[in-house]
Tab-separated table of C-alpha atoms in Angstrom:
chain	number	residue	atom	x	y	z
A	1	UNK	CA	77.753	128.418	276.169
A	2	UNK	CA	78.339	131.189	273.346
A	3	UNK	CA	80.798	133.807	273.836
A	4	UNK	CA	77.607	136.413	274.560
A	5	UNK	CA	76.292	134.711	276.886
A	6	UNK	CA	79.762	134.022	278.603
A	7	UNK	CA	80.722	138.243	278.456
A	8	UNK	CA	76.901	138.168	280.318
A	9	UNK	CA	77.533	135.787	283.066
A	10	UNK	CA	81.254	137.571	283.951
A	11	UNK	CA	79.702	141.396	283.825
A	12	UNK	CA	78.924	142.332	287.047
A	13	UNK	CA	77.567	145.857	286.048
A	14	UNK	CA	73.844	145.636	284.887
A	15	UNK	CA	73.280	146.302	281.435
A	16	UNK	CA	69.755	148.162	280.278
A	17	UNK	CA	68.842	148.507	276.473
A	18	UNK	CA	65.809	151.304	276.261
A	19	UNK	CA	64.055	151.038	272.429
A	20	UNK	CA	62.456	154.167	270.840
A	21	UNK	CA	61.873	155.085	267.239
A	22	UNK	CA	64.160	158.009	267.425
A	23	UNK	CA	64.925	160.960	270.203
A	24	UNK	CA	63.313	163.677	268.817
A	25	UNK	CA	61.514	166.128	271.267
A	26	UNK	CA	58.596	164.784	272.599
A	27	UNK	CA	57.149	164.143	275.817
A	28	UNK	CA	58.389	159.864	275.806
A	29	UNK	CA	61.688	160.653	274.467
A	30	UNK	CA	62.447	163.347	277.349
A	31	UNK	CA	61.850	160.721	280.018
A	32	UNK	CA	63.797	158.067	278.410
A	33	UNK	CA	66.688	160.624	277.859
A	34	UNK	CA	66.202	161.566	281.300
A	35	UNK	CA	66.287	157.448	282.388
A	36	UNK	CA	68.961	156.797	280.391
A	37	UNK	CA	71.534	159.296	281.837
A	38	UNK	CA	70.535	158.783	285.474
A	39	UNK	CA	70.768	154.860	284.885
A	40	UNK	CA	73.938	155.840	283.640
A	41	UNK	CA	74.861	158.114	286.727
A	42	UNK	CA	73.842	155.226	289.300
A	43	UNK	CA	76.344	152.555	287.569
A	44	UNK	CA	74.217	150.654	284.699
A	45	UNK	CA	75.595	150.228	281.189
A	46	UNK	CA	72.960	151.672	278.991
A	47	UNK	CA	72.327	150.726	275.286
A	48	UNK	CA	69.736	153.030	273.824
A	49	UNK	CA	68.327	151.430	270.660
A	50	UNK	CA	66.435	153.810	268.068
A	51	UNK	CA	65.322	152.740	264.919
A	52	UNK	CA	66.970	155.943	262.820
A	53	UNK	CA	68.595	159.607	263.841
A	54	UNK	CA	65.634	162.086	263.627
A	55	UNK	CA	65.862	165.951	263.285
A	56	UNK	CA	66.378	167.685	266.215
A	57	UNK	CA	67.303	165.074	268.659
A	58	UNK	CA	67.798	165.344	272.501
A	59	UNK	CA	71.143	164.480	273.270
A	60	UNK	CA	72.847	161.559	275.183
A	61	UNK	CA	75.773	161.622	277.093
A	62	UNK	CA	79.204	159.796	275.948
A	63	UNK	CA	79.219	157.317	278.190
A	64	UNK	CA	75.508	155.949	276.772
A	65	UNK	CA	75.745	153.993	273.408
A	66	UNK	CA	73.481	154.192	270.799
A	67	UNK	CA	72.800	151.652	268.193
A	68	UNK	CA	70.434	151.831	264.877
A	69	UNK	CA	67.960	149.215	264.109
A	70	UNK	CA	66.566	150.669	260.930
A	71	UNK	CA	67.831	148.738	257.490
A	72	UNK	CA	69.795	150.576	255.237
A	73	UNK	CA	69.119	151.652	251.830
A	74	UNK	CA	71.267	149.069	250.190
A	75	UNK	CA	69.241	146.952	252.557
A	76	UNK	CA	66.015	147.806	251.157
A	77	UNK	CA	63.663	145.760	249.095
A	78	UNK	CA	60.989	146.541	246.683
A	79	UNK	CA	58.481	143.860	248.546
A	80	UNK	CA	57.027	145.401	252.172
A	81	UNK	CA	57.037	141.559	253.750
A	82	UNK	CA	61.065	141.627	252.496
A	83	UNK	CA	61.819	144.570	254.546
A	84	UNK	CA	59.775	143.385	257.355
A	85	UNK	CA	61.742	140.802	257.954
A	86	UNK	CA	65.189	142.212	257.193
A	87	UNK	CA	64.140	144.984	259.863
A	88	UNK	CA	63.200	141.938	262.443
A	89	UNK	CA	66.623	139.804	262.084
A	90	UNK	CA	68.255	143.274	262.365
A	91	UNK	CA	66.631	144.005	265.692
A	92	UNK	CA	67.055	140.617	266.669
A	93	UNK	CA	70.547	140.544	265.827
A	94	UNK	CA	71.225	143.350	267.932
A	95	UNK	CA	70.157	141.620	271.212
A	96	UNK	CA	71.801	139.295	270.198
A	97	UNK	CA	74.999	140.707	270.112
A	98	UNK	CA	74.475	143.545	273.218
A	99	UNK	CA	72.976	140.882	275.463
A	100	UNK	CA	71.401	142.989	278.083
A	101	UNK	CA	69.848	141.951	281.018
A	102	UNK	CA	66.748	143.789	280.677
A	103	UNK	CA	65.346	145.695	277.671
A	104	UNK	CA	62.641	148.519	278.291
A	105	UNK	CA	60.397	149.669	275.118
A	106	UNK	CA	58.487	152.810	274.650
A	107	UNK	CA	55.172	153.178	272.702
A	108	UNK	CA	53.360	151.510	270.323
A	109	UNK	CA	54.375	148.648	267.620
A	110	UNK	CA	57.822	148.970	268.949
A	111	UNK	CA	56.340	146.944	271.979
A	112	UNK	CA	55.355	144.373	269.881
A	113	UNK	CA	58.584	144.329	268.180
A	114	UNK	CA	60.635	144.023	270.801
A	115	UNK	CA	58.811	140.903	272.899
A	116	UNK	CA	59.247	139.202	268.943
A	117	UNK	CA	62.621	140.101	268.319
A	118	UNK	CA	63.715	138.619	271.679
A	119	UNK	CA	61.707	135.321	271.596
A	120	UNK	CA	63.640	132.577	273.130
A	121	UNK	CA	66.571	134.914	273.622
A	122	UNK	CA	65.745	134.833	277.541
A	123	UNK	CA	66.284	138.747	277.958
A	124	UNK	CA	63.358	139.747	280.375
A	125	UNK	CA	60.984	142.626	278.572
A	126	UNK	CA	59.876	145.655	280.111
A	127	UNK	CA	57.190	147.480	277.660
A	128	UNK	CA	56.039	150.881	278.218
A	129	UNK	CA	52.325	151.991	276.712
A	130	UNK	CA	53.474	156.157	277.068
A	131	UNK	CA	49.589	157.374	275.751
A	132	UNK	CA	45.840	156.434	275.394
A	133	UNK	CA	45.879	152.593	274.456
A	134	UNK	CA	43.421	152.673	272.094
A	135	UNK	CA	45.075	155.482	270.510
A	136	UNK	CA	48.334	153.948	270.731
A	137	UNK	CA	46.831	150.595	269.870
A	138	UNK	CA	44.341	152.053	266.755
A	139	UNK	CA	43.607	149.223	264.355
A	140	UNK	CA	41.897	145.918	265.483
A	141	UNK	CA	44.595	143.501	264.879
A	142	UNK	CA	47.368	145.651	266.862
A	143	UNK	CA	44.389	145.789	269.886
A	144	UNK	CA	44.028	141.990	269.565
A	145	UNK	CA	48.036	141.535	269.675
A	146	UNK	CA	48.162	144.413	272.340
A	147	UNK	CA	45.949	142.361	274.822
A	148	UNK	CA	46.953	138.689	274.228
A	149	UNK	CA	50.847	138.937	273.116
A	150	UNK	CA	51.866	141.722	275.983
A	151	UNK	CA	51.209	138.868	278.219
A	152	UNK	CA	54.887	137.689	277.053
A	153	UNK	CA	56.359	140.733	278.799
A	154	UNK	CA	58.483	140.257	282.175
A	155	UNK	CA	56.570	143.876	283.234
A	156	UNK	CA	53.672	146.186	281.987
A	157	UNK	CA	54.314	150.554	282.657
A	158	UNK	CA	51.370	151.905	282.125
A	159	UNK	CA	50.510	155.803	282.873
A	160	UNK	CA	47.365	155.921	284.699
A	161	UNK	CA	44.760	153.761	286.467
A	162	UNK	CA	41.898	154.657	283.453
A	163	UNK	CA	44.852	152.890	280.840
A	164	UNK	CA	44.914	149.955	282.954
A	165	UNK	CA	41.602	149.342	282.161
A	166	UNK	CA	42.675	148.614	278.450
A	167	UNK	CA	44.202	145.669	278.966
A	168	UNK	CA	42.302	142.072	280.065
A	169	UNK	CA	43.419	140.764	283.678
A	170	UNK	CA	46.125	138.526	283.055
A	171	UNK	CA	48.097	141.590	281.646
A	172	UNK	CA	47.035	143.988	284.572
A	173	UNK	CA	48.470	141.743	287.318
A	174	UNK	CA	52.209	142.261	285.504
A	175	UNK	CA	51.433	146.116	285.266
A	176	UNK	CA	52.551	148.978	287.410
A	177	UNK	CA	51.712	152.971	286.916
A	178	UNK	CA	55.136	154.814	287.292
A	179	UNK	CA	55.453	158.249	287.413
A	180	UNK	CA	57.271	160.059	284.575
A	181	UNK	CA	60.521	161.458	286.127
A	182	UNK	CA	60.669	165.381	286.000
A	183	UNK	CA	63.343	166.996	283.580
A	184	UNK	CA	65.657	168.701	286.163
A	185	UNK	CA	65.345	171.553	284.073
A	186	UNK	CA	61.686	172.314	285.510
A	187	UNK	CA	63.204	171.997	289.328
A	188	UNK	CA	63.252	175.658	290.329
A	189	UNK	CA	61.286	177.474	293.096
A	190	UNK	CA	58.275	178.765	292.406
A	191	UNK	CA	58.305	182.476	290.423
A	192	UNK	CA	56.971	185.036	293.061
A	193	UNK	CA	56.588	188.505	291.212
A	194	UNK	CA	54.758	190.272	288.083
A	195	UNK	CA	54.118	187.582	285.941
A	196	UNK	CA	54.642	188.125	281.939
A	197	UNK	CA	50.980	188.760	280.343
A	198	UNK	CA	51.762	185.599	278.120
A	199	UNK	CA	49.675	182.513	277.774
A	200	UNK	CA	52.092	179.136	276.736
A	201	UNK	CA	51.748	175.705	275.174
A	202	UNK	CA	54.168	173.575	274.752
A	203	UNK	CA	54.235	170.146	272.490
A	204	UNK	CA	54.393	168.345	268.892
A	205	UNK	CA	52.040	170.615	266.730
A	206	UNK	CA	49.548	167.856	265.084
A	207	UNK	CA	45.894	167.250	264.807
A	208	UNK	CA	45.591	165.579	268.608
A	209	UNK	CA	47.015	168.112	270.164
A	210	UNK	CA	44.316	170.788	268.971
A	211	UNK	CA	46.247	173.931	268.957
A	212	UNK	CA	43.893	175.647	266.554
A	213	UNK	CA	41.408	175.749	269.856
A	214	UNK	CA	44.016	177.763	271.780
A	215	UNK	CA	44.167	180.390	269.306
A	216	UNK	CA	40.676	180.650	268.339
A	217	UNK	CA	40.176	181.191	272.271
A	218	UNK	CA	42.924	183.342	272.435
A	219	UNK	CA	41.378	185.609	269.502
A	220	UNK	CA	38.047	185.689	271.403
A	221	UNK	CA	39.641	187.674	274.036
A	222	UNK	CA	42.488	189.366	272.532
A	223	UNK	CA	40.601	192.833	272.536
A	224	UNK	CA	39.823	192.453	276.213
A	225	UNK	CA	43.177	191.916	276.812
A	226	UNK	CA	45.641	194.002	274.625
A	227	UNK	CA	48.530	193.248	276.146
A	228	UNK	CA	49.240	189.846	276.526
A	229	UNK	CA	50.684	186.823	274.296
A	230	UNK	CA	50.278	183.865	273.089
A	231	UNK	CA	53.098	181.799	272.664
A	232	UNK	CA	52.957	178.077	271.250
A	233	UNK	CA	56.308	176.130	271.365
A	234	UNK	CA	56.857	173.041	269.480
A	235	UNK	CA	57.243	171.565	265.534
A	236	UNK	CA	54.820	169.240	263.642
A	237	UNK	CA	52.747	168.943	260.562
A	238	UNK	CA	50.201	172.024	262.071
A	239	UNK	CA	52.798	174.532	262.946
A	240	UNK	CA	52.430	176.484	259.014
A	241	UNK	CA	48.427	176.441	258.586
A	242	UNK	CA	48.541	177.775	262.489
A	243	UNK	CA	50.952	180.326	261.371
A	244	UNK	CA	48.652	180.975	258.446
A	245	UNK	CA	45.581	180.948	260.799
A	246	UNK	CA	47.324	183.562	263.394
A	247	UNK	CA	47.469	186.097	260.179
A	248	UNK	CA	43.412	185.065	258.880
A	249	UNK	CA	42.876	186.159	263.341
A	250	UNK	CA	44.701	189.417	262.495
A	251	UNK	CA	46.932	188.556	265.436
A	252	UNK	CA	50.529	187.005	264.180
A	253	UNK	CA	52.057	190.083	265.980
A	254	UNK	CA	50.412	188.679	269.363
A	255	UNK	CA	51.077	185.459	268.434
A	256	UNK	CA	54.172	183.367	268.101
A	257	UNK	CA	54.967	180.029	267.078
A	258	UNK	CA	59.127	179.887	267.186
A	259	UNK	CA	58.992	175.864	267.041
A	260	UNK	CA	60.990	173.424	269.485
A	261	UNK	CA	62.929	175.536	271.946
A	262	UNK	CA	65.545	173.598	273.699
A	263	UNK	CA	65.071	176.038	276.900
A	264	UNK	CA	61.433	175.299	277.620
A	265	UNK	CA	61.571	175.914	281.549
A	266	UNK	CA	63.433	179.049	281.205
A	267	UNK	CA	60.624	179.966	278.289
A	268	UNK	CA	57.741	179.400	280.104
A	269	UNK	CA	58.797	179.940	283.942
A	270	UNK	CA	57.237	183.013	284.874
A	271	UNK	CA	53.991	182.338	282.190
A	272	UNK	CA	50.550	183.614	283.397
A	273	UNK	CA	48.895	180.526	281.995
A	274	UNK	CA	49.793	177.397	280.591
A	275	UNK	CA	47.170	175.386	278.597
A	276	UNK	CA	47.269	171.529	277.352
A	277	UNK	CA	44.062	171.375	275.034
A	278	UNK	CA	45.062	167.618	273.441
A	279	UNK	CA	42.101	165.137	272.128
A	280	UNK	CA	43.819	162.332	273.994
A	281	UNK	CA	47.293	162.004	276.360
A	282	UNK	CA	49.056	159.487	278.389
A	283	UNK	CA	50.514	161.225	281.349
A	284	UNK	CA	51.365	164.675	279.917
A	285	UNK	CA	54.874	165.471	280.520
A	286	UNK	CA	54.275	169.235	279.867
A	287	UNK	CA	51.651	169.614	281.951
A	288	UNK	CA	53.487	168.226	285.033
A	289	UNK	CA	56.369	170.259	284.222
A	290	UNK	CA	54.124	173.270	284.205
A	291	UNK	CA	52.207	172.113	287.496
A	292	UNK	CA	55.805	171.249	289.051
A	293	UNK	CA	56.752	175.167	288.408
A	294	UNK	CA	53.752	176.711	289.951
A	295	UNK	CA	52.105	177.884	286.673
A	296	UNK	CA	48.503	178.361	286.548
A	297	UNK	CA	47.242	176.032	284.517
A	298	UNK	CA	44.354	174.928	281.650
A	299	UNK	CA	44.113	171.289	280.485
A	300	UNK	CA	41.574	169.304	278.784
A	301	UNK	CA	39.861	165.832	280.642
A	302	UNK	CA	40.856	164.020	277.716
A	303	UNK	CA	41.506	160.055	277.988
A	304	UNK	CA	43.200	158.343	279.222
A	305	UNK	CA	42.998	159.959	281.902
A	306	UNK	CA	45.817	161.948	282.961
A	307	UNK	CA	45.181	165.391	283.441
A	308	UNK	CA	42.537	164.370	285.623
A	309	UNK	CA	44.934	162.586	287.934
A	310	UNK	CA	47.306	165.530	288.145
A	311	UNK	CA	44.296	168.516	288.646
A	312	UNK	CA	41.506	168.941	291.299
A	313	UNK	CA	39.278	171.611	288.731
A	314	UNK	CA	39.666	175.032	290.572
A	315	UNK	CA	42.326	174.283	293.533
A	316	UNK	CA	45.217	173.872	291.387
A	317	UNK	CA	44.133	174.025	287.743
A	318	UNK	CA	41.026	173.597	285.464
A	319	UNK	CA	40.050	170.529	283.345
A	320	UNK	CA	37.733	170.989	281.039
A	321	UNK	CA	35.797	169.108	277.995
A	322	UNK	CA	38.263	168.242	274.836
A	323	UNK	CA	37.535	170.438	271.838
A	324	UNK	CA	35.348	172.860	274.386
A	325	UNK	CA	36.639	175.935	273.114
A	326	UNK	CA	34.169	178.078	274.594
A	327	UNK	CA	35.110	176.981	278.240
A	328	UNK	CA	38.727	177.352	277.174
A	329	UNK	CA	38.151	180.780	276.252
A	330	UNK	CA	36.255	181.627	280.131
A	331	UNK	CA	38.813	179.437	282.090
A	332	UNK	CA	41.582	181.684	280.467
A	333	UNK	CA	39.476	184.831	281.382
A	334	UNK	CA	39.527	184.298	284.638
A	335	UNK	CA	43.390	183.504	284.906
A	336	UNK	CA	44.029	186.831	283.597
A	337	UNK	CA	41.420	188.876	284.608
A	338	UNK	CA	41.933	187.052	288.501
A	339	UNK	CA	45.300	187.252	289.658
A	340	UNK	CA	44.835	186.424	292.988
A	341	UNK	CA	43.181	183.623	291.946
A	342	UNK	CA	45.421	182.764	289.687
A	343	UNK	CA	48.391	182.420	291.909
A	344	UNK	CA	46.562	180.808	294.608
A	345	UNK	CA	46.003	177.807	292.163
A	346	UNK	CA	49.676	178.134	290.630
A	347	UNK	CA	51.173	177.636	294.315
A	348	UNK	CA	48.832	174.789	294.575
A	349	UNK	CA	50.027	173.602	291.357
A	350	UNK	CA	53.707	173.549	292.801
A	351	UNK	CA	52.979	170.884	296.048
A	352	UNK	CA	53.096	168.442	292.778
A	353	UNK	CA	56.968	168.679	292.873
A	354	UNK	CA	57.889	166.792	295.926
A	355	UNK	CA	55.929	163.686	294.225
A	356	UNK	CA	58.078	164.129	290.439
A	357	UNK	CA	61.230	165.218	291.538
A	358	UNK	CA	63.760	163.286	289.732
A	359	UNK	CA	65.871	161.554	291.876
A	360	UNK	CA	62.477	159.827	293.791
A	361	UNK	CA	61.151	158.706	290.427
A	362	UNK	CA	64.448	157.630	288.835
A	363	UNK	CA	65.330	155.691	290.969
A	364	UNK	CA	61.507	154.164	291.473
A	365	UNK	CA	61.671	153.121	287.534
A	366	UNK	CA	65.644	152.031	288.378
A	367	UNK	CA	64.633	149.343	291.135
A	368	UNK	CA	61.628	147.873	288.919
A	369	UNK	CA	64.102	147.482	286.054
A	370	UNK	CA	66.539	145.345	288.295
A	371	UNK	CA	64.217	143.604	289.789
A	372	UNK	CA	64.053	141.823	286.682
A	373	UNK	CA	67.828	140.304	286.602
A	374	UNK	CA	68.354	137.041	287.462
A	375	UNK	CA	70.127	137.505	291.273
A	376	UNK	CA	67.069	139.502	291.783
A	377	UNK	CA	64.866	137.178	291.707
């Protein structure tokens, strides 16, 4: 027996790695901040593995350590199958040396990295498909891979019942749809007063998450509406030709576009509309956080799924077509022009809470972690 696997079989506190690219501010990196720290709080050693340090990071607590996966650039070769394979025995070496009991993998190829890099190690592997599968999963060999290799895992999270679909039988009996755990940020009562005239989004500004149709709707009834907002938080590759497209509108005085805000909830709490107008989502993180705080809210029915399993169209939101500007532009006349309407489906919005309130779900995506050790089973 090696002197890692010895240190395993004496620790009596359960050790977790969760793997990520990086922590930058996004919708899968809030909830595995969020799991980290309350794994943390409930008495589990946490390793949280990223591949490198990104720009504007959320934060982990001191008692959380964080290792780096990514090779250096002394480490670096010219050849792309070199650095493959340096980046593989680098990942591998790291389980290797933390030896936890369970590791738990967000998104994409990092799946697939992490059921190779543990092969034969006998560390249990939890992966986590955070968005639409085919969009997560876009070429045809990482879609082959993706339904015959995740059969390797110990467990499947998947984000809605339409993702499950994705993936061929033998990989749906190992999966289970957990909820995203709620930032306690967004746990608040319900704003009951004059509402600011200010329509939000929040998230990474790229071409999926179709920004441009919010303020093209926007601009369609700005005259109607002279005094209210529109207010877009959030960084990406989009945020400067938006900027550039709220001046071509004539509106970049009615329009803002600040970037990432670490303050979100306090941003957006007493909004009187929030809109999600993405081409594709897993479970939307902002959307639930907006639902959760009794905003009155706008989302697109886009795959896989999600917003449809969080809104019933008219009682406590509206869903409608992705890229349908046009029905963007009447849902949000009616939210402003309607207040009474508008709150009635914003309080309906807020019932949502009691099912994502932190401590439930935590602890929900705690037990199915553990189950996994070996004096669980």
């Amino acid at each position: 027996m090696g002197k890692g696997q010895r240190e395993k079989k004496d620790r009596k506190q359960p050790h977790i790695a969760l793997f990520i690219s990086a922590l930058r501010k996004g919708g899968s990196e809030r909830v595995l901040v969020n799991l980290a720290e309350y794994l943390k709080d409930n008495g589990v050693e946490v390793t949280v593995v990223t591949q490198y340090e990104g720009q504007g990071e959320y934060s982990l607590s001191p008692g959380i350590r964080r290792v780096f996966s990514e090779i250096t650039e002394e480490e670096k070769s010219r050849s792309r199958v070199v650095n493959f394979f340096r980046r593989f025995f680098k990942l591998r070496g790291i389980w290797k040396a933390e030896r936890p009991d369970v590791i738990l993998s967000f998104i994409g190829k990092n799946n697939l990295m992490a059921l190779l890099t543990s092969s034969f190690l006998r560390i249990p592997v939890v992966i986590s498909v955070r968005g639409e599968p085919k969009e997560e999963y876009y070429s045809g060999v990482l879609r082959f891979f993706a339904k015959t290799y995740f059969a390797r895992a110990a467990g499947v999270v998947l984000q809605t019942k339409e993702a499950m679909q994705f993936f061929p039988e033998r990989i749906r009996k190992k999966a289970v749809i957990l909820k995203n755990p709620l930032n306690p940020s967004f746990v608040r009562e319900r704003f009951e007063g004059e509402r600011e005239r200010c329509i939000h989004a929040v998230g990474r500004m790229d071409a999926n998450k179709n920004h441009e149709m919010i303020l093209r709707a926007f601009a369609a009834l700005a005259a109607d509406f002279p005094e209210v907002r529109l207010v877009i938080y959030g960084n990406g590759e989009c945020r400067e030709p938006l900027i550039k497209l709220s001046e071509q509108l004539g509106l970049s005085e009615r329009i803002s576009l600040p970037g990432a805000v670490s303050d979100v909830a306090d941003k957006i709490y007493r909004s009187s509309a929030f809109v999600l107008s993405s081409y594709s989502e897993g479970m939307p993180n902002t959307l639930i956080e907006a639902m959760c705080m009794g905003l009155p809210v706008i989302s697109t029915d886009c795959p896989c799924g999600g917003p449809a399993e969080l809104i019933e169209d008219g009682v406590n939101g509206y869903l409608i077509p992705p890229g349908d500007g046009k029905a963007l532009e009447e849902r949000l006349r009616i939210l402003l022009s309607d207040r009474e309407k508008a709150e009635k489906m914003g309080r309906n919005a807020s019932k949502l809470l009691e099912e994502y309130r932190p401590e439930h779900v935590d602890r929900t995506w705690m037990d199915y972690l553990l189950s996994f050790l070996p004096a669980a089973k």
